Amino acid sequence: MGTHESELLDVETLREDFPILQREFNGEQVVYLDNAATTQTPDPVVDTIADYYRNTNANVHRGIHQLSQEASIAYEEAHDRLAEFVGASGGREEIVFTKNTTESENLVAYAWGLAELGPGDEVVLTEMEHHASLVTWQQIAKKAGADVRYIPVTEDGRLDMHEARDVIGPDTAMVSVVHVSNTLGTVNPVAELADLAHDEDALIFVDGAQAVPNRPVDVEAIDADFYAFSGHKMAGPTGIGVLYGKQHLLEEMDPFLYGGEMIRKVTQEDAQWNDLPWKFEAGTPVIAQGIALAAAADYLDDIGLENVQRHEEALANYAMERFAEFDDIETYGPPAGEERGGLVAFNVESVHAHDLSSILNDHAVAIRAGDHCTQPLHDVLGITASARASFYVYNTRAEIDKLVAAIDDARQLFA
Amino acid sequence: MGMGSDMYRQQILDHYKNPRNYGELEDATFSHVGENPMCGDEIEMHVKLDDDEEEIEFVSFTGDGCAISQASASMLSEKLQGTTLDELEAMDRDDVIDMLGVDISPMRVKCAVLAEKVAQDGADIYKGELDVEKTKTEE
């Protein structure tokens, strides 16, 4: 391709793992720039799912037969693999498989929040939280009679850390923050926020849905008490999310969902809980998805998360540079040239984000338009909707050029 | 790259850029507002009925949002003049899409039907058959 991204990643070769990128609409090859919503799934991960169903499929932890043993071992080892992927030295006991990041948030909010929060307690959120974190804690705080406070966002799309020191105080019981904003692209100083929380004997929950897919994450270096992410945003399948929790916290918590698999002994009157992490995985769990997510972790480690991070940041900055050529494009979040996740939210002055997305679709350019599940942040920004282009390992500068050309087409249509 | 899209034919763009009957209506019989919460489209329809309160004499609208929602409100304001409340009540999604004269992609249907739903809810509220402050389009 002769462009800078080839210095970091062999994008041409990587793209061969994603046949979906060869699809054409209206005679134009798809330009997939909606990766913050979901990433495409490479062949090795798809093959893992197919291979599991073709050769190993069985329920886990209950059959004495060979297939069940193989499925159980692969499923358990997938927990170890994900623990290693995010630096959880406690291994599988600190890794719960859920449905998605949202369910991971709900698990902690219900199992820890309802038990521990009460009147006088404060849950600290940020103005850039995704609804997964914001709505969950807002509602659990209401049920518990606790208050919610927000760390504000500065003009240039960062958390106001000066304010954070005031907002996080002696009444704070939980701080729930997004690691990388899905709208602003801001990379938040989560380790610093963890220190602030711990200084007040509060816990910190980090929403890593937009961080784990594209940068090395070490939950212990952050000192996160809980850390959540989703499979389908990191080259893995839908239907699986991960909750990391410090072992002693998960041990102290009651279960979130009840049923089979999560119990050790049941009588007519009572039940005892299974060991970690199974205590939090009621019912038949996400077996194929868990095993496939471990394959996605392998795939990303083969590329190297540092390389993914540099590639994405280079693409995001290139998009910022191209957008800066036009007076009628407003972008949100940190300015060009500064650290950001691989996404840019923007508006074109004369074209509503939904119209823009529809017109880009006619050019086979896939972006997201709407509020990106951050309505309170859009209120702070004073807008109702925005368009968002988000990148992954297989995207190129040439695709960003196509995006910019398609935006120009929309602009002319609405001129 | 070819200009344009099936959804943005000249008529839609014309109504979006030059909305008909845009503005408040001082002697409106009823006004009602609605929004498309996911998009931020907001439309208020103002309807003036004749003395028998059956025929629609005049319709205006205010609001802002995407081209599909605004063009739909503009075209509906013209279409409704001289029709009856019963005819308004009988309108459905297909009538709106016929009126727009373009294929509306599934994700954009709620933008297209916002004005119609607002006018219908406004009429129902006026007749005392409905009690909502604001119409919200659902999937």
PDB file of N, CA and C in Angstrom, chain A residues 102-178:
ATOM      1  N   THR A 102     -21.791  -4.912  29.293  1.00  0.00           N
ATOM      2  CA  THR A 102     -22.973  -4.452  30.027  1.00  0.00           C
ATOM      3  C   THR A 102     -23.349  -5.434  31.131  1.00  0.00           C
ATOM      4  N   GLU A 103     -23.328  -6.732  30.808  1.00  0.00           N
ATOM      5  CA  GLU A 103     -23.674  -7.704  31.844  1.00  0.00           C
ATOM      6  C   GLU A 103     -22.615  -7.730  32.942  1.00  0.00           C
ATOM      7  N   SER A 104     -21.357  -7.524  32.563  1.00  0.00           N
ATOM      8  CA  SER A 104     -20.299  -7.461  33.578  1.00  0.00           C
ATOM      9  C   SER A 104     -20.558  -6.304  34.546  1.00  0.00           C
ATOM     10  N   GLU A 105     -20.977  -5.163  33.991  1.00  0.00           N
ATOM     11  CA  GLU A 105     -21.316  -4.004  34.837  1.00  0.00           C
ATOM     12  C   GLU A 105     -22.474  -4.364  35.768  1.00  0.00           C
ATOM     13  N   ASN A 106     -23.501  -4.978  35.171  1.00  0.00           N
ATOM     14  CA  ASN A 106     -24.687  -5.318  35.960  1.00  0.00           C
ATOM     15  C   ASN A 106     -24.370  -6.339  37.039  1.00  0.00           C
ATOM     16  N   LEU A 107     -23.487  -7.275  36.722  1.00  0.00           N
ATOM     17  CA  LEU A 107     -23.125  -8.294  37.710  1.00  0.00           C
ATOM     18  C   LEU A 107     -22.594  -7.627  38.973  1.00  0.00           C
ATOM     19  N   VAL A 108     -21.644  -6.712  38.793  1.00  0.00           N
ATOM     20  CA  VAL A 108     -21.034  -6.067  39.957  1.00  0.00           C
ATOM     21  C   VAL A 108     -22.022  -5.102  40.620  1.00  0.00           C
ATOM     22  N   ALA A 109     -22.792  -4.375  39.784  1.00  0.00           N
ATOM     23  CA  ALA A 109     -23.732  -3.400  40.350  1.00  0.00           C
ATOM     24  C   ALA A 109     -24.782  -4.104  41.205  1.00  0.00           C
ATOM     25  N   TYR A 110     -25.274  -5.234  40.727  1.00  0.00           N
ATOM     26  CA  TYR A 110     -26.272  -5.971  41.515  1.00  0.00           C
ATOM     27  C   TYR A 110     -25.633  -6.723  42.681  1.00  0.00           C
ATOM     28  N   ALA A 111     -24.590  -7.517  42.372  1.00  0.00           N
ATOM     29  CA  ALA A 111     -24.054  -8.420  43.396  1.00  0.00           C
ATOM     30  C   ALA A 111     -23.271  -7.667  44.466  1.00  0.00           C
ATOM     31  N   TRP A 112     -22.505  -6.675  44.045  1.00  0.00           N
ATOM     32  CA  TRP A 112     -21.755  -5.880  45.032  1.00  0.00           C
ATOM     33  C   TRP A 112     -22.557  -4.636  45.437  1.00  0.00           C
ATOM     34  N   GLY A 113     -23.080  -3.917  44.438  1.00  0.00           N
ATOM     35  CA  GLY A 113     -23.690  -2.608  44.688  1.00  0.00           C
ATOM     36  C   GLY A 113     -24.906  -2.684  45.592  1.00  0.00           C
ATOM     37  N   LEU A 114     -25.832  -3.575  45.293  1.00  0.00           N
ATOM     38  CA  LEU A 114     -27.056  -3.642  46.100  1.00  0.00           C
ATOM     39  C   LEU A 114     -26.754  -4.061  47.532  1.00  0.00           C
ATOM     40  N   ALA A 115     -25.701  -4.881  47.700  1.00  0.00           N
ATOM     41  CA  ALA A 115     -25.365  -5.343  49.046  1.00  0.00           C
ATOM     42  C   ALA A 115     -24.604  -4.278  49.835  1.00  0.00           C
ATOM     43  N   GLU A 116     -23.765  -3.513  49.145  1.00  0.00           N
ATOM     44  CA  GLU A 116     -22.827  -2.631  49.853  1.00  0.00           C
ATOM     45  C   GLU A 116     -23.245  -1.166  49.888  1.00  0.00           C
ATOM     46  N   LEU A 117     -24.034  -0.717  48.899  1.00  0.00           N
ATOM     47  CA  LEU A 117     -24.362   0.707  48.827  1.00  0.00           C
ATOM     48  C   LEU A 117     -25.573   1.036  49.692  1.00  0.00           C
ATOM     49  N   GLY A 118     -25.581   2.228  50.247  1.00  0.00           N
ATOM     50  CA  GLY A 118     -26.724   2.673  51.033  1.00  0.00           C
ATOM     51  C   GLY A 118     -26.756   4.187  51.083  1.00  0.00           C
ATOM     52  N   PRO A 119     -27.744   4.747  51.769  1.00  0.00           N
ATOM     53  CA  PRO A 119     -27.839   6.204  51.891  1.00  0.00           C
ATOM     54  C   PRO A 119     -26.535   6.786  52.442  1.00  0.00           C
ATOM     55  N   GLY A 120     -26.111   7.890  51.835  1.00  0.00           N
ATOM     56  CA  GLY A 120     -24.853   8.519  52.257  1.00  0.00           C
ATOM     57  C   GLY A 120     -23.670   8.091  51.409  1.00  0.00           C
ATOM     58  N   ASP A 121     -23.806   6.945  50.745  1.00  0.00           N
ATOM     59  CA  ASP A 121     -22.727   6.494  49.860  1.00  0.00           C
ATOM     60  C   ASP A 121     -22.825   7.203  48.509  1.00  0.00           C
ATOM     61  N   GLU A 122     -21.687   7.320  47.855  1.00  0.00           N
ATOM     62  CA  GLU A 122     -21.650   7.939  46.535  1.00  0.00           C
ATOM     63  C   GLU A 122     -20.994   7.022  45.516  1.00  0.00           C
ATOM     64  N   VAL A 123     -21.612   6.970  44.355  1.00  0.00           N
ATOM     65  CA  VAL A 123     -20.997   6.305  43.194  1.00  0.00           C
ATOM     66  C   VAL A 123     -20.510   7.412  42.270  1.00  0.00           C
ATOM     67  N   VAL A 124     -19.246   7.365  41.912  1.00  0.00           N
ATOM     68  CA  VAL A 124     -18.676   8.398  41.046  1.00  0.00           C
ATOM     69  C   VAL A 124     -18.556   7.852  39.628  1.00  0.00           C
ATOM     70  N   LEU A 125     -19.175   8.583  38.689  1.00  0.00           N
ATOM     71  CA  LEU A 125     -19.093   8.235  37.265  1.00  0.00           C
ATOM     72  C   LEU A 125     -18.406   9.398  36.547  1.00  0.00           C
ATOM     73  N   THR A 126     -18.252   9.262  35.240  1.00  0.00           N
ATOM     74  CA  THR A 126     -17.736  10.387  34.456  1.00  0.00           C
ATOM     75  C   THR A 126     -18.794  10.793  33.440  1.00  0.00           C
ATOM     76  N   GLU A 127     -18.679  12.029  32.965  1.00  0.00           N
ATOM     77  CA  GLU A 127     -19.629  12.512  31.962  1.00  0.00           C
ATOM     78  C   GLU A 127     -19.463  11.772  30.638  1.00  0.00           C
ATOM     79  N   MET A 128     -18.373  11.042  30.468  1.00  0.00           N
ATOM     80  CA  MET A 128     -18.177  10.340  29.193  1.00  0.00           C
ATOM     81  C   MET A 128     -18.472   8.845  29.326  1.00  0.00           C
ATOM     82  N   GLU A 129     -19.150   8.439  30.408  1.00  0.00           N
ATOM     83  CA  GLU A 129     -19.482   7.022  30.541  1.00  0.00           C
ATOM     84  C   GLU A 129     -20.419   6.558  29.431  1.00  0.00           C
ATOM     85  N   HIS A 130     -20.232   5.342  29.017  1.00  0.00           N
ATOM     86  CA  HIS A 130     -21.187   4.633  28.148  1.00  0.00           C
ATOM     87  C   HIS A 130     -22.413   4.305  29.004  1.00  0.00           C
ATOM     88  N   HIS A 131     -23.571   4.205  28.359  1.00  0.00           N
ATOM     89  CA  HIS A 131     -24.786   3.866  29.114  1.00  0.00           C
ATOM     90  C   HIS A 131     -24.630   2.558  29.894  1.00  0.00           C
ATOM     91  N   ALA A 132     -23.779   1.653  29.412  1.00  0.00           N
ATOM     92  CA  ALA A 132     -23.573   0.374  30.102  1.00  0.00           C
ATOM     93  C   ALA A 132     -23.176   0.608  31.546  1.00  0.00           C
ATOM     94  N   SER A 133     -22.323   1.583  31.764  1.00  0.00           N
ATOM     95  CA  SER A 133     -21.881   1.911  33.108  1.00  0.00           C
ATOM     96  C   SER A 133     -22.814   2.944  33.738  1.00  0.00           C
ATOM     97  N   LEU A 134     -23.137   3.974  32.972  1.00  0.00           N
ATOM     98  CA  LEU A 134     -23.900   5.111  33.532  1.00  0.00           C
ATOM     99  C   LEU A 134     -25.292   4.693  33.993  1.00  0.00           C
ATOM    100  N   VAL A 135     -26.047   4.048  33.110  1.00  0.00           N
ATOM    101  CA  VAL A 135     -27.431   3.696  33.451  1.00  0.00           C
ATOM    102  C   VAL A 135     -27.444   2.649  34.565  1.00  0.00           C
ATOM    103  N   THR A 136     -26.526   1.694  34.479  1.00  0.00           N
ATOM    104  CA  THR A 136     -26.490   0.618  35.467  1.00  0.00           C
ATOM    105  C   THR A 136     -26.267   1.166  36.873  1.00  0.00           C
ATOM    106  N   TRP A 137     -25.228   1.985  37.030  1.00  0.00           N
ATOM    107  CA  TRP A 137     -24.932   2.514  38.376  1.00  0.00           C
ATOM    108  C   TRP A 137     -25.967   3.539  38.812  1.00  0.00           C
ATOM    109  N   GLN A 138     -26.469   4.328  37.870  1.00  0.00           N
ATOM    110  CA  GLN A 138     -27.520   5.297  38.186  1.00  0.00           C
ATOM    111  C   GLN A 138     -28.728   4.592  38.801  1.00  0.00           C
ATOM    112  N   GLN A 139     -29.132   3.488  38.186  1.00  0.00           N
ATOM    113  CA  GLN A 139     -30.329   2.800  38.646  1.00  0.00           C
ATOM    114  C   GLN A 139     -30.081   2.014  39.938  1.00  0.00           C
ATOM    115  N   ILE A 140     -28.900   1.390  40.038  1.00  0.00           N
ATOM    116  CA  ILE A 140     -28.590   0.645  41.258  1.00  0.00           C
ATOM    117  C   ILE A 140     -28.439   1.612  42.438  1.00  0.00           C
ATOM    118  N   ALA A 141     -27.836   2.766  42.173  1.00  0.00           N
ATOM    119  CA  ALA A 141     -27.706   3.775  43.228  1.00  0.00           C
ATOM    120  C   ALA A 141     -29.089   4.212  43.708  1.00  0.00           C
ATOM    121  N   LYS A 142     -30.009   4.381  42.766  1.00  0.00           N
ATOM    122  CA  LYS A 142     -31.386   4.753  43.137  1.00  0.00           C
ATOM    123  C   LYS A 142     -32.002   3.700  44.044  1.00  0.00           C
ATOM    124  N   LYS A 143     -31.874   2.434  43.634  1.00  0.00           N
ATOM    125  CA  LYS A 143     -32.440   1.353  44.449  1.00  0.00           C
ATOM    126  C   LYS A 143     -31.841   1.342  45.847  1.00  0.00           C
ATOM    127  N   ALA A 144     -30.533   1.641  45.919  1.00  0.00           N
ATOM    128  CA  ALA A 144     -29.827   1.533  47.195  1.00  0.00           C
ATOM    129  C   ALA A 144     -29.930   2.814  48.016  1.00  0.00           C
ATOM    130  N   GLY A 145     -30.472   3.879  47.422  1.00  0.00           N
ATOM    131  CA  GLY A 145     -30.546   5.162  48.130  1.00  0.00           C
ATOM    132  C   GLY A 145     -29.223   5.901  48.136  1.00  0.00           C
ATOM    133  N   ALA A 146     -28.309   5.501  47.273  1.00  0.00           N
ATOM    134  CA  ALA A 146     -27.004   6.171  47.197  1.00  0.00           C
ATOM    135  C   ALA A 146     -27.056   7.306  46.173  1.00  0.00           C
ATOM    136  N   ASP A 147     -26.056   8.176  46.214  1.00  0.00           N
ATOM    137  CA  ASP A 147     -25.992   9.304  45.279  1.00  0.00           C
ATOM    138  C   ASP A 147     -24.998   9.008  44.157  1.00  0.00           C
ATOM    139  N   VAL A 148     -25.227   9.684  43.026  1.00  0.00           N
ATOM    140  CA  VAL A 148     -24.302   9.561  41.895  1.00  0.00           C
ATOM    141  C   VAL A 148     -23.658  10.916  41.659  1.00  0.00           C
ATOM    142  N   ARG A 149     -22.355  10.920  41.483  1.00  0.00           N
ATOM    143  CA  ARG A 149     -21.651  12.173  41.161  1.00  0.00           C
ATOM    144  C   ARG A 149     -20.835  11.944  39.885  1.00  0.00           C
ATOM    145  N   TYR A 150     -20.602  13.038  39.170  1.00  0.00           N
ATOM    146  CA  TYR A 150     -19.920  12.919  37.877  1.00  0.00           C
ATOM    147  C   TYR A 150     -18.619  13.707  37.846  1.00  0.00           C
ATOM    148  N   ILE A 151     -17.588  13.089  37.311  1.00  0.00           N
ATOM    149  CA  ILE A 151     -16.352  13.820  37.008  1.00  0.00           C
ATOM    150  C   ILE A 151     -16.573  14.491  35.653  1.00  0.00           C
ATOM    151  N   PRO A 152     -16.452  15.831  35.581  1.00  0.00           N
ATOM    152  CA  PRO A 152     -16.754  16.524  34.324  1.00  0.00           C
ATOM    153  C   PRO A 152     -15.675  16.313  33.256  1.00  0.00           C
ATOM    154  N   VAL A 153     -16.092  16.618  32.022  1.00  0.00           N
ATOM    155  CA  VAL A 153     -15.192  16.517  30.871  1.00  0.00           C
ATOM    156  C   VAL A 153     -14.758  17.936  30.492  1.00  0.00           C
ATOM    157  N   THR A 154     -13.482  18.118  30.219  1.00  0.00           N
ATOM    158  CA  THR A 154     -12.964  19.442  29.856  1.00  0.00           C
ATOM    159  C   THR A 154     -13.275  19.752  28.388  1.00  0.00           C
ATOM    160  N   GLU A 155     -13.006  20.987  27.990  1.00  0.00           N
ATOM    161  CA  GLU A 155     -13.243  21.444  26.619  1.00  0.00           C
ATOM    162  C   GLU A 155     -12.567  20.533  25.589  1.00  0.00           C
ATOM    163  N   ASP A 156     -11.356  20.073  25.915  1.00  0.00           N
ATOM    164  CA  ASP A 156     -10.633  19.251  24.939  1.00  0.00           C
ATOM    165  C   ASP A 156     -10.883  17.757  25.151  1.00  0.00           C
ATOM    166  N   GLY A 157     -11.985  17.439  25.822  1.00  0.00           N
ATOM    167  CA  GLY A 157     -12.432  16.050  25.857  1.00  0.00           C
ATOM    168  C   GLY A 157     -11.701  15.152  26.831  1.00  0.00           C
ATOM    169  N   ARG A 158     -11.118  15.751  27.861  1.00  0.00           N
ATOM    170  CA  ARG A 158     -10.454  14.915  28.868  1.00  0.00           C
ATOM    171  C   ARG A 158     -11.229  14.989  30.178  1.00  0.00           C
ATOM    172  N   LEU A 159     -10.951  14.032  31.047  1.00  0.00           N
ATOM    173  CA  LEU A 159     -11.525  14.130  32.387  1.00  0.00           C
ATOM    174  C   LEU A 159     -10.837  15.265  33.120  1.00  0.00           C
ATOM    175  N   ASP A 160     -11.619  16.048  33.831  1.00  0.00           N
ATOM    176  CA  ASP A 160     -11.062  17.133  34.642  1.00  0.00           C
ATOM    177  C   ASP A 160     -10.511  16.501  35.922  1.00  0.00           C
ATOM    178  N   MET A 161      -9.213  16.221  35.918  1.00  0.00           N
ATOM    179  CA  MET A 161      -8.629  15.494  37.050  1.00  0.00           C
ATOM    180  C   MET A 161      -8.556  16.356  38.314  1.00  0.00           C
ATOM    181  N   HIS A 162      -8.546  17.674  38.115  1.00  0.00           N
ATOM    182  CA  HIS A 162      -8.594  18.558  39.277  1.00  0.00           C
ATOM    183  C   HIS A 162      -9.944  18.375  40.002  1.00  0.00           C
ATOM    184  N   GLU A 163     -11.012  18.383  39.191  1.00  0.00           N
ATOM    185  CA  GLU A 163     -12.359  18.161  39.743  1.00  0.00           C
ATOM    186  C   GLU A 163     -12.477  16.753  40.322  1.00  0.00           C
ATOM    187  N   ALA A 164     -11.822  15.804  39.661  1.00  0.00           N
ATOM    188  CA  ALA A 164     -11.919  14.410  40.109  1.00  0.00           C
ATOM    189  C   ALA A 164     -11.484  14.281  41.566  1.00  0.00           C
ATOM    190  N   ARG A 165     -10.458  15.067  41.944  1.00  0.00           N
ATOM    191  CA  ARG A 165      -9.964  15.010  43.328  1.00  0.00           C
ATOM    192  C   ARG A 165     -11.006  15.515  44.320  1.00  0.00           C
ATOM    193  N   ASP A 166     -11.891  16.398  43.854  1.00  0.00           N
ATOM    194  CA  ASP A 166     -12.981  16.866  44.718  1.00  0.00           C
ATOM    195  C   ASP A 166     -14.149  15.886  44.725  1.00  0.00           C
ATOM    196  N   VAL A 167     -14.464  15.390  43.535  1.00  0.00           N
ATOM    197  CA  VAL A 167     -15.659  14.548  43.401  1.00  0.00           C
ATOM    198  C   VAL A 167     -15.456  13.220  44.135  1.00  0.00           C
ATOM    199  N   ILE A 168     -14.256  12.658  44.016  1.00  0.00           N
ATOM    200  CA  ILE A 168     -13.961  11.411  44.736  1.00  0.00           C
ATOM    201  C   ILE A 168     -13.578  11.799  46.165  1.00  0.00           C
ATOM    202  N   GLY A 169     -14.419  11.416  47.103  1.00  0.00           N
ATOM    203  CA  GLY A 169     -14.202  11.860  48.483  1.00  0.00           C
ATOM    204  C   GLY A 169     -14.518  10.768  49.487  1.00  0.00           C
ATOM    205  N   PRO A 170     -14.608  11.160  50.758  1.00  0.00           N
ATOM    206  CA  PRO A 170     -14.800  10.165  51.828  1.00  0.00           C
ATOM    207  C   PRO A 170     -16.089   9.355  51.692  1.00  0.00           C
ATOM    208  N   ASP A 171     -17.107   9.908  51.023  1.00  0.00           N
ATOM    209  CA  ASP A 171     -18.365   9.168  50.877  1.00  0.00           C
ATOM    210  C   ASP A 171     -18.379   8.260  49.651  1.00  0.00           C
ATOM    211  N   THR A 172     -17.329   8.351  48.841  1.00  0.00           N
ATOM    212  CA  THR A 172     -17.292   7.542  47.619  1.00  0.00           C
ATOM    213  C   THR A 172     -17.116   6.069  47.962  1.00  0.00           C
ATOM    214  N   ALA A 173     -17.997   5.251  47.413  1.00  0.00           N
ATOM    215  CA  ALA A 173     -17.887   3.807  47.631  1.00  0.00           C
ATOM    216  C   ALA A 173     -17.413   3.100  46.358  1.00  0.00           C
ATOM    217  N   MET A 174     -17.779   3.635  45.217  1.00  0.00           N
ATOM    218  CA  MET A 174     -17.418   3.020  43.935  1.00  0.00           C
ATOM    219  C   MET A 174     -17.136   4.109  42.914  1.00  0.00           C
ATOM    220  N   VAL A 175     -16.069   3.923  42.153  1.00  0.00           N
ATOM    221  CA  VAL A 175     -15.772   4.800  41.018  1.00  0.00           C
ATOM    222  C   VAL A 175     -15.859   3.913  39.775  1.00  0.00           C
ATOM    223  N   SER A 176     -16.747   4.278  38.833  1.00  0.00           N
ATOM    224  CA  SER A 176     -16.862   3.487  37.608  1.00  0.00           C
ATOM    225  C   SER A 176     -16.493   4.382  36.432  1.00  0.00           C
ATOM    226  N   VAL A 177     -15.398   4.046  35.765  1.00  0.00           N
ATOM    227  CA  VAL A 177     -14.876   4.910  34.699  1.00  0.00           C
ATOM    228  C   VAL A 177     -14.596   4.105  33.442  1.00  0.00           C
ATOM    229  N   VAL A 178     -14.736   4.811  32.319  1.00  0.00           N
ATOM    230  CA  VAL A 178     -14.435   4.191  31.041  1.00  0.00           C
ATOM    231  C   VAL A 178     -12.938   4.369  30.764  1.00  0.00           C
TER     232      VAL A 178
END
